[in-house]
Amino acid sequence: MSRPLLEAHQLRVEIAGKTVVDRIDLQVAGGERLAILGRNGAGKSTLLSVLAGLRKPDGGAVLLDGEDCALLPARESALRRAWLGQFQNDPFGSTVLETALTGRHPHLGRWAWESRHDADLARSALSAVGLAGMEERQIHTLSGGERQRLAIATLLTQAAPLYLLDEPLSHLDLNHQMAVLELFAGTARDCGAGVVMVLHDPALAHRFCDRALLVHGDGCTEQGPVDAILTAEKLSQLYGYGLRQLDDRGHRCFIPE
């Protein structure tokens, strides 16, 4: 059996001195999709940043492909995992294509320029998120949804074996939400990538992920296959609001009581 792409051993995460994740063990293998769900402020984004190696854990360790994340140089980390944050900051002007090409920077030498192959990868990623023909647009002219899709295209251009996505559906309409989830499902299935996503819709998590991790915000977590974890009983407890579960043609949705 191949080594997991991502491992957490006895991981502890604190926010302002409060433990939000306490001694969790976690593994994500190639081709696997994990959804992280919880209330606002429960620590989902903080946990994801720890898993990405962007924040030091308050206990335990995170391994990328078997190596301690804390010991990996930034460039090596970028070759092993791609991270999508909640917010995109653009202090300087650039075109859509130039922005997507930044995903290739971990693959280039110190003084190297992007090649035609790199540009082809970027254009293919832009096409995959519906931005074909917008390569020369300035990023400051994009809508929120277009900018979010550009951020996702940049990750695809990076072509890392592991994707860590913090609310990847932000600013997207329903059509593009489904397209993005199908895109990462295909990346996991066809390319063997591991995908970890912070999501707010448990129905979409059930439909597009293999496993789910519930973060309660008090140190307690639950994880397992989506059929066992994403139930009305567990989600009602997680969100503090009663939910009713409906099943239809293999899909599961949840209705507020």
PDB file of C-alpha atoms in Angstrom:
ATOM      1  CA  MET A   1       0.000   0.000   0.000  1.00  0.00           C
ATOM      2  CA  SER A   2       1.348   3.439  -0.922  1.00  0.00           C
ATOM      3  CA  ARG A   3       2.174   5.973   1.776  1.00  0.00           C
ATOM      4  CA  PRO A   4      -0.561   8.556   2.549  1.00  0.00           C
ATOM      5  CA  LEU A   5      -0.099  11.961   0.960  1.00  0.00           C
ATOM      6  CA  LEU A   6      -1.067  13.666   4.227  1.00  0.00           C
ATOM      7  CA  GLU A   7      -0.867  12.464   7.821  1.00  0.00           C
ATOM      8  CA  ALA A   8      -1.596  14.119  11.150  1.00  0.00           C
ATOM      9  CA  HIS A   9      -0.441  12.456  14.359  1.00  0.00           C
ATOM     10  CA  GLN A  10      -1.986  13.499  17.688  1.00  0.00           C
ATOM     11  CA  LEU A  11      -2.532  16.950  16.207  1.00  0.00           C
ATOM     12  CA  ARG A  12      -3.627  19.740  18.524  1.00  0.00           C
ATOM     13  CA  VAL A  13      -4.742  23.157  17.289  1.00  0.00           C
ATOM     14  CA  GLU A  14      -5.458  26.198  19.457  1.00  0.00           C
ATOM     15  CA  ILE A  15      -7.025  29.578  18.735  1.00  0.00           C
ATOM     16  CA  ALA A  16      -6.339  32.328  21.297  1.00  0.00           C
ATOM     17  CA  GLY A  17      -5.477  29.714  23.899  1.00  0.00           C
ATOM     18  CA  LYS A  18      -8.603  27.619  23.274  1.00  0.00           C
ATOM     19  CA  THR A  19      -8.144  24.081  21.967  1.00  0.00           C
ATOM     20  CA  VAL A  20     -10.357  23.595  18.901  1.00  0.00           C
ATOM     21  CA  VAL A  21      -8.832  20.300  17.704  1.00  0.00           C
ATOM     22  CA  ASP A  22      -7.421  17.924  20.277  1.00  0.00           C
ATOM     23  CA  ARG A  23      -5.081  15.032  19.465  1.00  0.00           C
ATOM     24  CA  ILE A  24      -6.538  14.043  16.128  1.00  0.00           C
ATOM     25  CA  ASP A  25      -5.034  11.347  13.912  1.00  0.00           C
ATOM     26  CA  LEU A  26      -5.761  11.778  10.222  1.00  0.00           C
ATOM     27  CA  GLN A  27      -4.677  10.300   6.907  1.00  0.00           C
ATOM     28  CA  VAL A  28      -5.479  11.270   3.321  1.00  0.00           C
ATOM     29  CA  ALA A  29      -4.437   8.918   0.537  1.00  0.00           C
ATOM     30  CA  GLY A  30      -4.111   9.573  -3.169  1.00  0.00           C
ATOM     31  CA  GLY A  31      -7.491   9.606  -4.884  1.00  0.00           C
ATOM     32  CA  GLU A  32      -9.318  10.332  -1.629  1.00  0.00           C
ATOM     33  CA  ARG A  33     -11.590  13.315  -0.921  1.00  0.00           C
ATOM     34  CA  LEU A  34     -12.140  14.563   2.626  1.00  0.00           C
ATOM     35  CA  ALA A  35     -14.694  17.218   3.617  1.00  0.00           C
ATOM     36  CA  ILE A  36     -14.225  19.335   6.758  1.00  0.00           C
ATOM     37  CA  LEU A  37     -17.437  20.757   8.240  1.00  0.00           C
ATOM     38  CA  GLY A  38     -18.299  22.784  11.326  1.00  0.00           C
ATOM     39  CA  ARG A  39     -19.838  25.987  12.604  1.00  0.00           C
ATOM     40  CA  ASN A  40     -18.349  29.404  11.888  1.00  0.00           C
ATOM     41  CA  GLY A  41     -15.348  29.942  14.159  1.00  0.00           C
ATOM     42  CA  ALA A  42     -14.996  26.249  15.008  1.00  0.00           C
ATOM     43  CA  GLY A  43     -11.431  26.183  13.662  1.00  0.00           C
ATOM     44  CA  LYS A  44     -11.856  24.608  10.217  1.00  0.00           C
ATOM     45  CA  SER A  45      -9.698  27.145   8.370  1.00  0.00           C
ATOM     46  CA  THR A  46      -7.085  27.168  11.124  1.00  0.00           C
ATOM     47  CA  LEU A  47      -6.894  23.377  11.005  1.00  0.00           C
ATOM     48  CA  LEU A  48      -6.492  23.457   7.229  1.00  0.00           C
ATOM     49  CA  SER A  49      -3.665  26.009   7.471  1.00  0.00           C
ATOM     50  CA  VAL A  50      -1.904  23.717   9.970  1.00  0.00           C
ATOM     51  CA  LEU A  51      -2.340  20.764   7.603  1.00  0.00           C
ATOM     52  CA  ALA A  52      -0.864  22.925   4.833  1.00  0.00           C
ATOM     53  CA  GLY A  53       2.199  23.748   6.939  1.00  0.00           C
ATOM     54  CA  LEU A  54       1.317  27.453   7.046  1.00  0.00           C
ATOM     55  CA  ARG A  55       0.731  27.477  10.805  1.00  0.00           C
ATOM     56  CA  LYS A  56       2.654  25.602  13.463  1.00  0.00           C
ATOM     57  CA  PRO A  57       0.610  22.970  15.325  1.00  0.00           C
ATOM     58  CA  ASP A  58       0.201  23.370  19.067  1.00  0.00           C
ATOM     59  CA  GLY A  59       0.927  19.688  19.481  1.00  0.00           C
ATOM     60  CA  GLY A  60       1.615  16.654  17.333  1.00  0.00           C
ATOM     61  CA  ALA A  61       2.933  16.619  13.789  1.00  0.00           C
ATOM     62  CA  VAL A  62       1.833  16.908  10.158  1.00  0.00           C
ATOM     63  CA  LEU A  63       3.544  14.792   7.498  1.00  0.00           C
ATOM     64  CA  LEU A  64       3.531  15.418   3.763  1.00  0.00           C
ATOM     65  CA  ASP A  65       4.370  12.237   1.872  1.00  0.00           C
ATOM     66  CA  GLY A  66       5.958  10.855   5.036  1.00  0.00           C
ATOM     67  CA  GLU A  67       8.113  13.875   5.901  1.00  0.00           C
ATOM     68  CA  ASP A  68       7.563  16.346   8.732  1.00  0.00           C
ATOM     69  CA  CYS A  69       5.905  19.391   7.197  1.00  0.00           C
ATOM     70  CA  ALA A  70       7.741  21.713   9.597  1.00  0.00           C
ATOM     71  CA  LEU A  71      11.112  20.621   8.181  1.00  0.00           C
ATOM     72  CA  LEU A  72      10.279  21.053   4.498  1.00  0.00           C
ATOM     73  CA  PRO A  73      11.468  24.170   2.633  1.00  0.00           C
ATOM     74  CA  ALA A  74       8.650  26.314   1.255  1.00  0.00           C
ATOM     75  CA  ARG A  75       9.354  25.350  -2.346  1.00  0.00           C
ATOM     76  CA  GLU A  76       9.341  21.645  -1.533  1.00  0.00           C
ATOM     77  CA  SER A  77       6.049  22.043   0.331  1.00  0.00           C
ATOM     78  CA  ALA A  78       4.569  23.799  -2.708  1.00  0.00           C
ATOM     79  CA  LEU A  79       5.560  20.867  -4.909  1.00  0.00           C
ATOM     80  CA  ARG A  80       3.695  18.481  -2.588  1.00  0.00           C
ATOM     81  CA  ARG A  81       0.555  20.402  -1.751  1.00  0.00           C
ATOM     82  CA  ALA A  82      -1.529  23.225  -3.213  1.00  0.00           C
ATOM     83  CA  TRP A  83      -3.438  25.467  -0.806  1.00  0.00           C
ATOM     84  CA  LEU A  84      -6.452  27.662  -1.550  1.00  0.00           C
ATOM     85  CA  GLY A  85      -7.183  30.323   1.065  1.00  0.00           C
ATOM     86  CA  GLN A  86     -10.511  32.044   1.654  1.00  0.00           C
ATOM     87  CA  PHE A  87      -9.338  35.415   0.383  1.00  0.00           C
ATOM     88  CA  GLN A  88      -7.412  36.469  -2.719  1.00  0.00           C
ATOM     89  CA  ASN A  89      -5.205  39.559  -2.351  1.00  0.00           C
ATOM     90  CA  ASP A  90      -4.061  41.310  -5.523  1.00  0.00           C
ATOM     91  CA  PRO A  91      -1.925  44.333  -4.588  1.00  0.00           C
ATOM     92  CA  PHE A  92      -0.428  44.517  -8.083  1.00  0.00           C
ATOM     93  CA  GLY A  93      -2.014  44.358 -11.505  1.00  0.00           C
ATOM     94  CA  SER A  94      -1.523  41.313 -13.720  1.00  0.00           C
ATOM     95  CA  THR A  95      -3.380  39.442 -16.404  1.00  0.00           C
ATOM     96  CA  VAL A  96      -5.406  36.295 -15.902  1.00  0.00           C
ATOM     97  CA  LEU A  97      -2.764  34.185 -17.671  1.00  0.00           C
ATOM     98  CA  GLU A  98       0.113  35.719 -15.703  1.00  0.00           C
ATOM     99  CA  THR A  99      -1.704  34.965 -12.463  1.00  0.00           C
ATOM    100  CA  ALA A 100      -2.420  31.351 -13.436  1.00  0.00           C
ATOM    101  CA  LEU A 101       1.246  30.910 -14.379  1.00  0.00           C
ATOM    102  CA  THR A 102       2.321  31.663 -10.795  1.00  0.00           C
ATOM    103  CA  GLY A 103       1.217  28.106 -10.084  1.00  0.00           C
ATOM    104  CA  ARG A 104       4.271  26.920 -12.037  1.00  0.00           C
ATOM    105  CA  HIS A 105       6.799  28.851  -9.928  1.00  0.00           C
ATOM    106  CA  PRO A 106       7.614  25.947  -7.559  1.00  0.00           C
ATOM    107  CA  HIS A 107       8.591  23.896 -10.612  1.00  0.00           C
ATOM    108  CA  LEU A 108      11.035  26.499 -11.993  1.00  0.00           C
ATOM    109  CA  GLY A 109      14.652  27.167 -11.175  1.00  0.00           C
ATOM    110  CA  ARG A 110      15.698  30.421  -9.531  1.00  0.00           C
ATOM    111  CA  TRP A 111      16.352  32.271 -12.804  1.00  0.00           C
ATOM    112  CA  ALA A 112      14.094  30.234 -15.107  1.00  0.00           C
ATOM    113  CA  TRP A 113      11.195  31.614 -17.139  1.00  0.00           C
ATOM    114  CA  GLU A 114       7.925  29.871 -17.814  1.00  0.00           C
ATOM    115  CA  SER A 115       8.067  27.659 -20.893  1.00  0.00           C
ATOM    116  CA  ARG A 116       5.501  27.075 -23.611  1.00  0.00           C
ATOM    117  CA  HIS A 117       4.585  23.880 -21.746  1.00  0.00           C
ATOM    118  CA  ASP A 118       3.899  25.902 -18.595  1.00  0.00           C
ATOM    119  CA  ALA A 119       1.703  28.292 -20.573  1.00  0.00           C
ATOM    120  CA  ASP A 120      -0.184  25.373 -22.109  1.00  0.00           C
ATOM    121  CA  LEU A 121      -0.849  23.956 -18.643  1.00  0.00           C
ATOM    122  CA  ALA A 122      -2.126  27.329 -17.464  1.00  0.00           C
ATOM    123  CA  ARG A 123      -4.405  27.751 -20.482  1.00  0.00           C
ATOM    124  CA  SER A 124      -5.764  24.241 -20.000  1.00  0.00           C
ATOM    125  CA  ALA A 125      -6.523  25.029 -16.345  1.00  0.00           C
ATOM    126  CA  LEU A 126      -8.250  28.279 -17.296  1.00  0.00           C
ATOM    127  CA  SER A 127     -10.376  26.413 -19.809  1.00  0.00           C
ATOM    128  CA  ALA A 128     -11.285  23.829 -17.159  1.00  0.00           C
ATOM    129  CA  VAL A 129     -12.802  26.552 -14.942  1.00  0.00           C
ATOM    130  CA  GLY A 130     -14.551  28.388 -17.772  1.00  0.00           C
ATOM    131  CA  LEU A 131     -12.074  31.252 -18.211  1.00  0.00           C
ATOM    132  CA  ALA A 132     -10.870  30.436 -21.727  1.00  0.00           C
ATOM    133  CA  GLY A 133     -10.563  33.572 -23.829  1.00  0.00           C
ATOM    134  CA  MET A 134      -9.944  35.790 -20.779  1.00  0.00           C
ATOM    135  CA  GLU A 135      -6.164  35.310 -20.624  1.00  0.00           C
ATOM    136  CA  GLU A 136      -5.391  38.999 -21.240  1.00  0.00           C
ATOM    137  CA  ARG A 137      -7.999  40.398 -18.857  1.00  0.00           C
ATOM    138  CA  GLN A 138      -6.650  42.326 -15.872  1.00  0.00           C
ATOM    139  CA  ILE A 139      -7.451  40.570 -12.604  1.00  0.00           C
ATOM    140  CA  HIS A 140      -8.875  43.766 -11.091  1.00  0.00           C
ATOM    141  CA  THR A 141     -11.654  43.680 -13.705  1.00  0.00           C
ATOM    142  CA  LEU A 142     -12.868  40.227 -12.636  1.00  0.00           C
ATOM    143  CA  SER A 143     -15.980  39.544 -10.602  1.00  0.00           C
ATOM    144  CA  GLY A 144     -15.686  37.727  -7.288  1.00  0.00           C
ATOM    145  CA  GLY A 145     -16.699  34.441  -8.865  1.00  0.00           C
ATOM    146  CA  GLU A 146     -14.296  34.855 -11.776  1.00  0.00           C
ATOM    147  CA  ARG A 147     -11.462  35.650  -9.368  1.00  0.00           C
ATOM    148  CA  GLN A 148     -12.273  32.532  -7.352  1.00  0.00           C
ATOM    149  CA  ARG A 149     -12.188  30.385 -10.471  1.00  0.00           C
ATOM    150  CA  LEU A 150      -8.851  31.942 -11.410  1.00  0.00           C
ATOM    151  CA  ALA A 151      -7.476  30.972  -7.999  1.00  0.00           C
ATOM    152  CA  ILE A 152      -8.612  27.400  -8.621  1.00  0.00           C
ATOM    153  CA  ALA A 153      -7.029  27.424 -12.095  1.00  0.00           C
ATOM    154  CA  THR A 154      -3.759  28.564 -10.511  1.00  0.00           C
ATOM    155  CA  LEU A 155      -3.865  25.556  -8.187  1.00  0.00           C
ATOM    156  CA  LEU A 156      -4.524  23.213 -11.092  1.00  0.00           C
ATOM    157  CA  THR A 157      -1.548  24.752 -12.901  1.00  0.00           C
ATOM    158  CA  GLN A 158       0.557  24.028  -9.821  1.00  0.00           C
ATOM    159  CA  ALA A 159      -0.247  20.326 -10.353  1.00  0.00           C
ATOM    160  CA  ALA A 160       0.523  19.186  -6.811  1.00  0.00           C
ATOM    161  CA  PRO A 161      -0.568  15.708  -5.683  1.00  0.00           C
ATOM    162  CA  LEU A 162      -2.538  17.146  -2.739  1.00  0.00           C
ATOM    163  CA  TYR A 163      -5.109  19.971  -2.738  1.00  0.00           C
ATOM    164  CA  LEU A 164      -6.139  21.751   0.477  1.00  0.00           C
ATOM    165  CA  LEU A 165      -9.134  23.975  -0.277  1.00  0.00           C
ATOM    166  CA  ASP A 166     -10.638  26.467   2.173  1.00  0.00           C
ATOM    167  CA  GLU A 167     -14.208  27.163   1.069  1.00  0.00           C
ATOM    168  CA  PRO A 168     -13.541  26.628  -2.655  1.00  0.00           C
ATOM    169  CA  LEU A 169     -17.186  27.411  -3.494  1.00  0.00           C
ATOM    170  CA  SER A 170     -17.064  30.993  -2.195  1.00  0.00           C
ATOM    171  CA  HIS A 171     -18.562  33.542  -4.630  1.00  0.00           C
ATOM    172  CA  LEU A 172     -19.613  30.801  -7.067  1.00  0.00           C
ATOM    173  CA  ASP A 173     -23.120  30.332  -8.431  1.00  0.00           C
ATOM    174  CA  LEU A 174     -24.710  26.883  -8.397  1.00  0.00           C
ATOM    175  CA  ASN A 175     -23.547  25.985 -11.901  1.00  0.00           C
ATOM    176  CA  HIS A 176     -19.916  26.766 -11.103  1.00  0.00           C
ATOM    177  CA  GLN A 177     -20.106  25.154  -7.654  1.00  0.00           C
ATOM    178  CA  MET A 178     -21.050  21.854  -9.248  1.00  0.00           C
ATOM    179  CA  ALA A 179     -18.455  22.283 -12.004  1.00  0.00           C
ATOM    180  CA  VAL A 180     -15.655  22.904  -9.478  1.00  0.00           C
ATOM    181  CA  LEU A 181     -16.644  19.925  -7.344  1.00  0.00           C
ATOM    182  CA  GLU A 182     -16.843  17.708 -10.441  1.00  0.00           C
ATOM    183  CA  LEU A 183     -13.433  19.028 -11.492  1.00  0.00           C
ATOM    184  CA  PHE A 184     -11.734  18.045  -8.231  1.00  0.00           C
ATOM    185  CA  ALA A 185     -13.595  14.733  -8.134  1.00  0.00           C
ATOM    186  CA  GLY A 186     -12.162  14.016 -11.573  1.00  0.00           C
ATOM    187  CA  THR A 187      -8.692  15.124 -10.467  1.00  0.00           C
ATOM    188  CA  ALA A 188      -8.865  12.662  -7.578  1.00  0.00           C
ATOM    189  CA  ARG A 189     -10.278   9.854  -9.698  1.00  0.00           C
ATOM    190  CA  ASP A 190      -8.177  10.262 -12.837  1.00  0.00           C
ATOM    191  CA  CYS A 191      -4.921  11.732 -11.476  1.00  0.00           C
ATOM    192  CA  GLY A 192      -4.829  10.134  -8.026  1.00  0.00           C
ATOM    193  CA  ALA A 193      -4.762  13.483  -6.225  1.00  0.00           C
ATOM    194  CA  GLY A 194      -5.808  13.826  -2.604  1.00  0.00           C
ATOM    195  CA  VAL A 195      -8.373  16.545  -1.900  1.00  0.00           C
ATOM    196  CA  VAL A 196      -9.286  18.128   1.447  1.00  0.00           C
ATOM    197  CA  MET A 197     -12.097  20.714   1.337  1.00  0.00           C
ATOM    198  CA  VAL A 198     -13.722  22.963   3.913  1.00  0.00           C
ATOM    199  CA  LEU A 199     -17.383  22.976   2.896  1.00  0.00           C
ATOM    200  CA  HIS A 200     -20.586  24.423   4.321  1.00  0.00           C
ATOM    201  CA  ASP A 201     -23.144  22.287   2.499  1.00  0.00           C
ATOM    202  CA  PRO A 202     -23.281  18.749   3.949  1.00  0.00           C
ATOM    203  CA  ALA A 203     -25.291  17.531   0.950  1.00  0.00           C
ATOM    204  CA  LEU A 204     -22.477  18.490  -1.425  1.00  0.00           C
ATOM    205  CA  ALA A 205     -19.934  16.991   0.965  1.00  0.00           C
ATOM    206  CA  HIS A 206     -21.873  13.719   0.920  1.00  0.00           C
ATOM    207  CA  ARG A 207     -22.132  13.737  -2.857  1.00  0.00           C
ATOM    208  CA  PHE A 208     -18.539  14.614  -3.720  1.00  0.00           C
ATOM    209  CA  CYS A 209     -16.403  13.288  -0.847  1.00  0.00           C
ATOM    210  CA  ASP A 210     -15.447   9.868   0.475  1.00  0.00           C
ATOM    211  CA  ARG A 211     -14.945  10.846   4.111  1.00  0.00           C
ATOM    212  CA  ALA A 212     -15.955  13.710   6.386  1.00  0.00           C
ATOM    213  CA  LEU A 213     -14.384  15.352   9.424  1.00  0.00           C
ATOM    214  CA  LEU A 214     -16.689  17.225  11.807  1.00  0.00           C
ATOM    215  CA  VAL A 215     -15.010  19.956  13.867  1.00  0.00           C
ATOM    216  CA  HIS A 216     -17.081  20.894  16.922  1.00  0.00           C
ATOM    217  CA  GLY A 217     -14.787  23.706  18.079  1.00  0.00           C
ATOM    218  CA  ASP A 218     -14.325  22.434  21.640  1.00  0.00           C
ATOM    219  CA  GLY A 219     -11.541  19.985  20.821  1.00  0.00           C
ATOM    220  CA  CYS A 220     -13.919  17.205  19.799  1.00  0.00           C
ATOM    221  CA  THR A 221     -13.915  15.872  16.251  1.00  0.00           C
ATOM    222  CA  GLU A 222     -15.587  13.007  14.412  1.00  0.00           C
ATOM    223  CA  GLN A 223     -14.434  11.425  11.191  1.00  0.00           C
ATOM    224  CA  GLY A 224     -15.360   8.535   8.965  1.00  0.00           C
ATOM    225  CA  PRO A 225     -17.119   7.588   5.717  1.00  0.00           C
ATOM    226  CA  VAL A 226     -19.684  10.148   4.601  1.00  0.00           C
ATOM    227  CA  ASP A 227     -22.584   7.694   4.944  1.00  0.00           C
ATOM    228  CA  ALA A 228     -21.775   7.186   8.624  1.00  0.00           C
ATOM    229  CA  ILE A 229     -20.785  10.754   9.536  1.00  0.00           C
ATOM    230  CA  LEU A 230     -23.135  12.952   7.521  1.00  0.00           C
ATOM    231  CA  THR A 231     -26.426  12.071   9.181  1.00  0.00           C
ATOM    232  CA  ALA A 232     -29.224  14.285  10.460  1.00  0.00           C
ATOM    233  CA  GLU A 233     -28.438  13.338  14.050  1.00  0.00           C
ATOM    234  CA  LYS A 234     -24.724  14.153  13.903  1.00  0.00           C
ATOM    235  CA  LEU A 235     -25.182  17.323  11.832  1.00  0.00           C
ATOM    236  CA  SER A 236     -27.948  18.621  14.095  1.00  0.00           C
ATOM    237  CA  GLN A 237     -25.542  18.286  17.004  1.00  0.00           C
ATOM    238  CA  LEU A 238     -22.712  19.876  15.007  1.00  0.00           C
ATOM    239  CA  TYR A 239     -24.662  22.955  13.914  1.00  0.00           C
ATOM    240  CA  GLY A 240     -26.922  23.277  16.946  1.00  0.00           C
ATOM    241  CA  TYR A 241     -30.035  23.215  14.789  1.00  0.00           C
ATOM    242  CA  GLY A 242     -32.385  20.356  13.962  1.00  0.00           C
ATOM    243  CA  LEU A 243     -32.066  18.857  10.490  1.00  0.00           C
ATOM    244  CA  ARG A 244     -34.151  16.307   8.640  1.00  0.00           C
ATOM    245  CA  GLN A 245     -32.470  13.910   6.204  1.00  0.00           C
ATOM    246  CA  LEU A 246     -33.828  13.105   2.754  1.00  0.00           C
ATOM    247  CA  ASP A 247     -32.393  10.425   0.466  1.00  0.00           C
ATOM    248  CA  ASP A 248     -33.071  10.361  -3.269  1.00  0.00           C
ATOM    249  CA  ARG A 249     -31.379   8.306  -5.993  1.00  0.00           C
ATOM    250  CA  GLY A 250     -28.243   7.812  -3.921  1.00  0.00           C
ATOM    251  CA  HIS A 251     -27.940  11.465  -2.950  1.00  0.00           C
ATOM    252  CA  ARG A 252     -28.542  12.822   0.536  1.00  0.00           C
ATOM    253  CA  CYS A 253     -29.786  16.270   1.511  1.00  0.00           C
ATOM    254  CA  PHE A 254     -30.668  17.935   4.795  1.00  0.00           C
ATOM    255  CA  ILE A 255     -33.646  20.185   5.490  1.00  0.00           C
ATOM    256  CA  PRO A 256     -33.880  22.489   8.539  1.00  0.00           C
ATOM    257  CA  GLU A 257     -36.661  21.452  10.888  1.00  0.00           C
TER     258      GLU A 257
END
